[in-house]
PDB file of C-alpha atoms in Angstrom:
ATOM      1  CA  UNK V  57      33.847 172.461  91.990  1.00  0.00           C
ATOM      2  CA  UNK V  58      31.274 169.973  92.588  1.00  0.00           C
ATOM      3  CA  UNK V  59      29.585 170.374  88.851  1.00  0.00           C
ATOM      4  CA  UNK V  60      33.487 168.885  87.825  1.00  0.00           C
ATOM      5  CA  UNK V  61      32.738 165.219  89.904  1.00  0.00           C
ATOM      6  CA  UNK V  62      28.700 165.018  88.980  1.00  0.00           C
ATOM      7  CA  UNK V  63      29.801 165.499  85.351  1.00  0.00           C
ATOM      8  CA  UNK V  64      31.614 162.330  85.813  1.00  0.00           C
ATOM      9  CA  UNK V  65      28.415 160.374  86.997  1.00  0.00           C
ATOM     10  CA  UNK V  66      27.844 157.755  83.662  1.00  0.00           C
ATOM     11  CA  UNK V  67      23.786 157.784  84.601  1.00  0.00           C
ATOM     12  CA  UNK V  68      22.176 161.328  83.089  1.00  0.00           C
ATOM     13  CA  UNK V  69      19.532 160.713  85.872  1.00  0.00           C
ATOM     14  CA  UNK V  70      21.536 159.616  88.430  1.00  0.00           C
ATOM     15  CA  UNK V  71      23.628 162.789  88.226  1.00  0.00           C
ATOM     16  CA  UNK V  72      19.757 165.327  87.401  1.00  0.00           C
ATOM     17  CA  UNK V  73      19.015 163.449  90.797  1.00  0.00           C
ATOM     18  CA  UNK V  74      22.132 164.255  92.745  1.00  0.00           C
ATOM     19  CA  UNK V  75      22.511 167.998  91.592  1.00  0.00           C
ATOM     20  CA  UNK V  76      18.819 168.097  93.062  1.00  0.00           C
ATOM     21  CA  UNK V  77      20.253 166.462  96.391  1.00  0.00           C
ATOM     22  CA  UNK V  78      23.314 169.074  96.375  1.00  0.00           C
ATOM     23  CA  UNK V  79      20.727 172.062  95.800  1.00  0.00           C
ATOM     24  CA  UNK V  80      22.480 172.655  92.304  1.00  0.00           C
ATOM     25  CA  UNK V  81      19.938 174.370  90.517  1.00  0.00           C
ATOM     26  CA  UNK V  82      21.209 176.036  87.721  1.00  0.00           C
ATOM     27  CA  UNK V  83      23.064 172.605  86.842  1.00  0.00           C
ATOM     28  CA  UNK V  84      20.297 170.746  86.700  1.00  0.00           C
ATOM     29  CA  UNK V  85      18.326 172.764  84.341  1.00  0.00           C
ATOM     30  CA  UNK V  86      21.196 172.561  81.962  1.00  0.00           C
ATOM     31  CA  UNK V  87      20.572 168.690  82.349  1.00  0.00           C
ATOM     32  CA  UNK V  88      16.821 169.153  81.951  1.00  0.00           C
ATOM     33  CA  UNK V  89      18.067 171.545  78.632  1.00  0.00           C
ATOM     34  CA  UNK V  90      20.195 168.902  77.791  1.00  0.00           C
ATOM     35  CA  UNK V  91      17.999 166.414  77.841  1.00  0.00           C
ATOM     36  CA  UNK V  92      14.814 168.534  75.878  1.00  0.00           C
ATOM     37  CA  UNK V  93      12.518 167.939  78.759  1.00  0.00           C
ATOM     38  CA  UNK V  94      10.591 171.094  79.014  1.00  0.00           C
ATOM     39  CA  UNK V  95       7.961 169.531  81.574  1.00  0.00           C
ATOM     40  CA  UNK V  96      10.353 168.779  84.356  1.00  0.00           C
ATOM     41  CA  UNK V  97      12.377 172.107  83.505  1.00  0.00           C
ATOM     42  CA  UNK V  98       9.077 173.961  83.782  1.00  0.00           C
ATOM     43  CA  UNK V  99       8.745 171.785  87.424  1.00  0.00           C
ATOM     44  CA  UNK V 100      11.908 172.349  88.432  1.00  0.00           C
ATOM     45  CA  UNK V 101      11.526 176.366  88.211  1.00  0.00           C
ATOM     46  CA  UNK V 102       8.068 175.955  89.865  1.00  0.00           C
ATOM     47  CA  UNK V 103      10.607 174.194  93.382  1.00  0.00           C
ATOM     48  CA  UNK V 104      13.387 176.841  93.429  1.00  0.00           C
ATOM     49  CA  UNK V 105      12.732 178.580  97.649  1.00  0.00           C
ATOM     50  CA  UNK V 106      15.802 179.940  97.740  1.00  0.00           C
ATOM     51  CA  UNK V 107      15.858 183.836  97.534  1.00  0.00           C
ATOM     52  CA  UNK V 108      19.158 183.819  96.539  1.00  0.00           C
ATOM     53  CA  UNK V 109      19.054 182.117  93.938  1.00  0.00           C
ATOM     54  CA  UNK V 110      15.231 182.659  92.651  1.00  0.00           C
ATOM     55  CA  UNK V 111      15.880 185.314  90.225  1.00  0.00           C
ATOM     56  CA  UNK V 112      18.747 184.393  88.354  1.00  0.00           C
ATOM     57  CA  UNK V 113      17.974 180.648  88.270  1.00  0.00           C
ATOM     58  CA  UNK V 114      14.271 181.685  87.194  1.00  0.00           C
ATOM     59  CA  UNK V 115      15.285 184.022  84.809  1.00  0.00           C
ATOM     60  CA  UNK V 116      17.978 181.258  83.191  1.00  0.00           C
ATOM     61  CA  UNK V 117      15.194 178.840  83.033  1.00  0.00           C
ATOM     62  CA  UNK V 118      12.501 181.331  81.162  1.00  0.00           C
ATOM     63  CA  UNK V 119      15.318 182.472  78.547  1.00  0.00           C
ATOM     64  CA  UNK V 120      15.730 178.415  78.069  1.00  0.00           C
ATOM     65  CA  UNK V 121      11.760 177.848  77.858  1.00  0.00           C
ATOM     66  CA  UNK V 122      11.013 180.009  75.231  1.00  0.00           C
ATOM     67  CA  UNK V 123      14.480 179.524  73.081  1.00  0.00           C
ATOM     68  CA  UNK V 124      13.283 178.842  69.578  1.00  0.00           C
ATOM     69  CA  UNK V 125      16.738 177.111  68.962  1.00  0.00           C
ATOM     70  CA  UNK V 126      15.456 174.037  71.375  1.00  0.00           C
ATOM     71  CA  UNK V 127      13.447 171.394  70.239  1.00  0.00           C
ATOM     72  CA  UNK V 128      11.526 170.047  73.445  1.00  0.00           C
ATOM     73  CA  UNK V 129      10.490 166.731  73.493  1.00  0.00           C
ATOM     74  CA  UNK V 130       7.207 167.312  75.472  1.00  0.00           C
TER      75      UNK V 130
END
């Protein structure tokens, strides 16, 4: 429910920095996707503590990092 109100944030960063805040993992990787940045993707999978979350969140962010269909910018 909260993904609906950051996707109304104008600011790209703004909203990468408040899905950080909000602990909103897998939504800010598909900014970082969005955006082509593999170096902060790769840094953002190298944060994630949470359990919970750790495998599916990692395992989303390897199937982005080696997509051949994205073109990373760095």
């Amino acid at each position: 429910m909260l993904e609906k109100y950051l996707d109304l944030v104008d600011d790209v960063e703004n909203r990468l920095q408040l899905a950080k805040e909000f602990h909103m993992t897998k939504y800010a990787a598909d900014i970082l996707i969005k955006l082509r940045d593999r170096k902060r993707l790769s840094e953002l999978r190298s944060s994630i503590r949470n359990k919970s979350e750790m495998d599916s969140v990692q395992r989303y962010i390897d199937n982005a990092l080696i997509a051949t269909t994205i073109r990373w910018r760095n």
